[in-house]
Coordinates of C-alpha atoms in Angstrom, one line a residue:
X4 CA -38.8 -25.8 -16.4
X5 CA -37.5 -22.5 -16.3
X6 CA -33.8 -23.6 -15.5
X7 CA -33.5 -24.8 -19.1
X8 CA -34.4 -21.8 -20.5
X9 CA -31.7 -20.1 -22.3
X10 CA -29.5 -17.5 -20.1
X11 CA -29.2 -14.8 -22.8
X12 CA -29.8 -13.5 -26.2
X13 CA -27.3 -12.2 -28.8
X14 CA -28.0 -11.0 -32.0
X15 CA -25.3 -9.8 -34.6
X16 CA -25.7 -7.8 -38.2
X17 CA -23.4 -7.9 -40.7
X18 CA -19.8 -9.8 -39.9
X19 CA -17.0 -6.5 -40.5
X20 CA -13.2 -7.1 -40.9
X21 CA -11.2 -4.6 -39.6
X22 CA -14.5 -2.6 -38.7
X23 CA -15.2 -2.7 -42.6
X24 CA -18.1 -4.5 -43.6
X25 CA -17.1 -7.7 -45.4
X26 CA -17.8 -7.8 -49.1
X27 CA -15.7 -9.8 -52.1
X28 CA -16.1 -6.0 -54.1
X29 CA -13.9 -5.1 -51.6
X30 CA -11.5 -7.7 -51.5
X31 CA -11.4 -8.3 -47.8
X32 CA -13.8 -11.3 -47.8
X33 CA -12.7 -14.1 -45.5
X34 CA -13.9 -17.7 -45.5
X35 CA -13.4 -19.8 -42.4
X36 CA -10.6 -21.8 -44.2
X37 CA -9.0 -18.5 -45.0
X38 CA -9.0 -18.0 -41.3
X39 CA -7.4 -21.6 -41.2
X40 CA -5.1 -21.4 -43.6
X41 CA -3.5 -17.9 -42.4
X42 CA -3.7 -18.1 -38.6
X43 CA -4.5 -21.8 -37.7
X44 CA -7.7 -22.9 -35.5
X45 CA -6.9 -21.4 -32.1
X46 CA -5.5 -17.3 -32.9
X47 CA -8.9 -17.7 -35.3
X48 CA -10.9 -18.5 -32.3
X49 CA -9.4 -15.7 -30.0
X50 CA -10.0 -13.5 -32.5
X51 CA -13.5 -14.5 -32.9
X52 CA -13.9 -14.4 -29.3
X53 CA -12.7 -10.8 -29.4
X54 CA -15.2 -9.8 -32.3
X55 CA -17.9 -8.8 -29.7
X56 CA -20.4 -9.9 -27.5
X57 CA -23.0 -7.2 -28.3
X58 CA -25.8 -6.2 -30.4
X59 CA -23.1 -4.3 -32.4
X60 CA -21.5 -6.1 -35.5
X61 CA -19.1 -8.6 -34.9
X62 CA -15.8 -7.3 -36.0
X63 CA -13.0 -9.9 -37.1
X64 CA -9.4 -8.3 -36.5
X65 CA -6.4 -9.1 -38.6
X66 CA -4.1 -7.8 -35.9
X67 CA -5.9 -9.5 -32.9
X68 CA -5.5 -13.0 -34.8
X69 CA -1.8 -12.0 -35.7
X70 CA -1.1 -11.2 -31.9
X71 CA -2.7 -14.4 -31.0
X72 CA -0.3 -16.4 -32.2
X73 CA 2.7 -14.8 -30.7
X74 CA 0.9 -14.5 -27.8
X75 CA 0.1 -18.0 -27.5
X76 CA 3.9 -18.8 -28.6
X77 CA 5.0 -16.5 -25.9
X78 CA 3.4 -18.5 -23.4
X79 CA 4.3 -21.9 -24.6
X80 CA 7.6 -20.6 -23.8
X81 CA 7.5 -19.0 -21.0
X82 CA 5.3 -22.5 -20.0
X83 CA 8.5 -24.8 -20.9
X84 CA 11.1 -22.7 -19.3
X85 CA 8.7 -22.6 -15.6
X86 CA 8.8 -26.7 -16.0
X87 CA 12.5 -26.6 -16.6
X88 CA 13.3 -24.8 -13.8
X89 CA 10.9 -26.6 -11.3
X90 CA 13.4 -27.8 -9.1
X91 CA 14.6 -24.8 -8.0
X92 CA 11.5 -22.9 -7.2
X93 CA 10.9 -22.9 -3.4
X94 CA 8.0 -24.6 -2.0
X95 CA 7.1 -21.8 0.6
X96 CA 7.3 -17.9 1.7
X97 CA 10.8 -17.3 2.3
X98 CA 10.1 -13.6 4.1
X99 CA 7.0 -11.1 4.6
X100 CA 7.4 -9.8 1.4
X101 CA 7.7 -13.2 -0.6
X102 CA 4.6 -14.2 1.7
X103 CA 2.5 -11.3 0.5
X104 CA 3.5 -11.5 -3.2
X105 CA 2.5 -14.9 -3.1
X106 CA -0.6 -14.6 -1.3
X107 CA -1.7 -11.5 -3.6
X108 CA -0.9 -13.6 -6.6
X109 CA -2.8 -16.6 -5.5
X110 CA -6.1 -14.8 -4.3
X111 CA -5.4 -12.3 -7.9
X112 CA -5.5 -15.7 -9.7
X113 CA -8.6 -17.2 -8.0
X114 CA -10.5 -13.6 -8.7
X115 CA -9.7 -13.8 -12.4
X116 CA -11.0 -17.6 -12.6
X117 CA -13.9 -16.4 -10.9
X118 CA -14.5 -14.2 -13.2
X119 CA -13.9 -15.8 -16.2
X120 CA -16.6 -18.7 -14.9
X121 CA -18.8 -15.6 -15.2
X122 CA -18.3 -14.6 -18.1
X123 CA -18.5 -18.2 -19.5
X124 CA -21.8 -18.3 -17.7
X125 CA -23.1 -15.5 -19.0
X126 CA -21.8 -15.6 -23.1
X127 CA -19.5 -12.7 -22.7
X128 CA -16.4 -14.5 -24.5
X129 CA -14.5 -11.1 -24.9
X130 CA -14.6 -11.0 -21.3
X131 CA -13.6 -14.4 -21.2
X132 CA -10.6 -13.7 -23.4
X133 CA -9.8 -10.7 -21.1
X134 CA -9.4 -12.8 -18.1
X135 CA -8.1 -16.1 -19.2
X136 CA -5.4 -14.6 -21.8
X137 CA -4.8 -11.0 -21.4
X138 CA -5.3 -10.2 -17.5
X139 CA -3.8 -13.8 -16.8
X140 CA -0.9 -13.1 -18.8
X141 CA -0.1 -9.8 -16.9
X142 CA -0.9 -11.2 -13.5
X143 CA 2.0 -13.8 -14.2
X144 CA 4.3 -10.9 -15.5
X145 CA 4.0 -8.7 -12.7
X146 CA 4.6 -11.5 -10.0
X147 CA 7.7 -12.7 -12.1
X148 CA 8.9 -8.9 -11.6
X149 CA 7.7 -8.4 -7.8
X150 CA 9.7 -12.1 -7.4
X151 CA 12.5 -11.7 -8.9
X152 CA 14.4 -12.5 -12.4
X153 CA 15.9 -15.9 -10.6
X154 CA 12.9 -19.3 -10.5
X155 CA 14.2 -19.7 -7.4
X156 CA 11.9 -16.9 -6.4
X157 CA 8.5 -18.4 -7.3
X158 CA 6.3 -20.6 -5.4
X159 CA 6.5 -24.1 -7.2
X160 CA 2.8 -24.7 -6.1
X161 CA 1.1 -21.1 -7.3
X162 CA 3.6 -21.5 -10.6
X163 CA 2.0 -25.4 -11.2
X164 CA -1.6 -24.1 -10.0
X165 CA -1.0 -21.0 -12.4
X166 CA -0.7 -22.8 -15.7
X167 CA -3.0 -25.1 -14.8
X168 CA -5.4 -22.8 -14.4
X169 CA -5.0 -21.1 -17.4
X170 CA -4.9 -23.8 -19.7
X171 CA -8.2 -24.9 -18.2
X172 CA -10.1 -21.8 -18.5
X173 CA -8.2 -21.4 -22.1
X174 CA -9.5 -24.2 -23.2
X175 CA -13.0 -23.3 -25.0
X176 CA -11.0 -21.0 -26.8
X177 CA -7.7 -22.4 -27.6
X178 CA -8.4 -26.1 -27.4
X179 CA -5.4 -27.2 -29.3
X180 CA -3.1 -25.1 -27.6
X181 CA -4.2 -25.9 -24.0
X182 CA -4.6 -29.6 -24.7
X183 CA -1.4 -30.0 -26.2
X184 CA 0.7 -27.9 -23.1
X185 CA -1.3 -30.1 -21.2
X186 CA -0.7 -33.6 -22.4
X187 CA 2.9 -33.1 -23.0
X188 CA 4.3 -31.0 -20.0
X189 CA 1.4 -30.0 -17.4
X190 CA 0.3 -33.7 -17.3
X191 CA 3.1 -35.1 -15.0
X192 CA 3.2 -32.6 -12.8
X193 CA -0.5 -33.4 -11.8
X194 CA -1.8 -35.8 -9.1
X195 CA -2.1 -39.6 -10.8
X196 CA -6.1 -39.1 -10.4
X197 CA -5.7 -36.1 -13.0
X198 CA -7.7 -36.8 -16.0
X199 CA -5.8 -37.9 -19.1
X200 CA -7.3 -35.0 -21.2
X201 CA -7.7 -31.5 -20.4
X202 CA -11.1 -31.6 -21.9
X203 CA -12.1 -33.8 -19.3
X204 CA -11.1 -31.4 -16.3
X205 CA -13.3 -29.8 -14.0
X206 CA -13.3 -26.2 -13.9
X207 CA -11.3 -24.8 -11.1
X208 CA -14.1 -24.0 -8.6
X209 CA -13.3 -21.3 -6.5
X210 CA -15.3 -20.0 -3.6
X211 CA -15.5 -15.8 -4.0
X212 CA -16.5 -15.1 -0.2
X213 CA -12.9 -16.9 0.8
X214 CA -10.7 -14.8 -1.8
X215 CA -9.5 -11.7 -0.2
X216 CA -9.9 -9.3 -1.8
X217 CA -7.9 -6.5 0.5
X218 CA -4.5 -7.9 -0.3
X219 CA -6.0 -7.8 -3.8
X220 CA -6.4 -4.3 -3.3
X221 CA -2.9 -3.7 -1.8
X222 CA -1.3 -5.4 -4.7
X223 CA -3.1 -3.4 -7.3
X224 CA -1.8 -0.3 -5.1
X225 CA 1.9 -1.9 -5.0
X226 CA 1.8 -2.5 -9.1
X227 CA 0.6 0.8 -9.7
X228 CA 3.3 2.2 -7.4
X229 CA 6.0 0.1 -9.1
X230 CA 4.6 1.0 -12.8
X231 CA 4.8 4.8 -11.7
X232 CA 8.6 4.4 -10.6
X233 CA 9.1 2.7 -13.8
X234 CA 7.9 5.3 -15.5
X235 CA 9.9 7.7 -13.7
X236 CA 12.8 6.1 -13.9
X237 CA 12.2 5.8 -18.2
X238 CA 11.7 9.9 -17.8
X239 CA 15.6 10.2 -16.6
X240 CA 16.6 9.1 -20.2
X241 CA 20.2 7.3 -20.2
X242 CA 21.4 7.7 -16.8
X243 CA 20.3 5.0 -14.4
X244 CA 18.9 5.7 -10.9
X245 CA 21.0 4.2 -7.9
X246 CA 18.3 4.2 -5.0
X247 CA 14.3 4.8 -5.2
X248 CA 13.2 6.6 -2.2
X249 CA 9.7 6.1 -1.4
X250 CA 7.8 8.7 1.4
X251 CA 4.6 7.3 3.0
X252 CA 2.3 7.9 6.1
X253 CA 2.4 5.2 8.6
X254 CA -0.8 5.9 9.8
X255 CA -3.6 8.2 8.5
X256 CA -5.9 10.7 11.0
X257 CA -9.9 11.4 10.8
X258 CA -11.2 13.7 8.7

């Protein structure tokens, strides 16, 4: 029955650290309980995810295990302070604006779980990493700035549906991390028919014809306009800019 064939082939040479091929005459030889010992079980397996999904050698990185954990820290935090300030999110679009931030962030978010399924389909676990950690992360960061420093500018829903998300699609890689976050904080906030254990979620299923992907578009156009202002405004050096002028067309003619 062809639908238990297998989905894809990967073959890997020699394992490199640091895109140096490992050897103990070189002294960078790592065991797995090396890996353990120095960076625990999850920043081990994002790094290992990160090695490389190709026919090239896998390479294990020092610094991509080392920014694991602070990345995962980070987030823990960040995860702690959203559930401590719950209460004072709103529950809906206060204005246009808030209304298209939070729609942007909530189709955004659907895209990047579709594509992490994908990925996960597929075997590509770099691409994985990209989506769950990495591009995750940043989607969360840029709608914290487009909101506003104050919780009382995020969506309660999109902030619960946010880490939930992430911890579930986190999971394979960071099963300790995600299960823990989950248990201890995410739990409660979940309806009573949530399953006790993150490993025994579903994956969020998410329907790619209903995301919309033109206010995906327009948000990628607004962050790229706000990162170039940014930039800008680092280019003036000490003095800080009062008001931020920005010139568009209202409409555009044929060519």
């Amino acid at each position: 029955d062809e639908k238990y064939w297998p989905r894809g082939f990967f073959c890997n040479g020699w394992i490199t650290v640091d895109g140096e091929k490992m050897s103990k005459s070189k002294g960078n030889f790592l065991s797995l309980r090396d890996c353990l010992d120095f960076y625990g079980a999850d920043a081990t397996r994002i790094a290992l995810a990160d090695a490389g999904d190709t026919l090239d050698d896998a390479n294990f990185v020092h610094d991509t295990a080392n920014n694991a954990i602070s990345r995962l820290a980070n987030l823990e935090t960040w995860i702690k302070f959203a559930f401590e300030n719950l209460d004072k999110m709103r529950t809906e679009s206060k204005d246009k604006f808030s209304e298209f931030i939070d729609n942007a962030f909530n189709n955004a978010m659907d895209k990047l779980i579709h594509d992490a399924d994908q990925a996960y389909s597929t075997m590509r676990y770099r691409d994985v990493l990209r989506c769950s950690l990495y591009d995750f992360t940043s989607l969360r960061e840029e709608y914290l700035i487009s909101a506003g420093e104050d919780p009382s500018n995020y969506r309660k829903d999109l902030i619960i549906k946010y880490i939930h998300s992430q911890l579930i699609i986190l999971y394979p890689i960071a099963p300790h991390f995600s299960e823990v976050i989950y248990k201890n904080s995410l739990k409660k906030h979940l309806p009573e028919d949530a399953p006790e254990y993150i490993s025994n979620a579903r994956f969020p299923e998410v329907d790619i014809n209903k995301v919309d992907f033109a206010i995906v578009k327009a948000r990628n156009y607004v962050q790229d306009v706000f990162r170039s202002v940014r930039l800008a405004h680092d280019k003036i050096g000490k003095k800080k800019a009062e008001k931020c002028y920005i010139i568009y067309a209202k409409e555009y003619f044929d060519w």
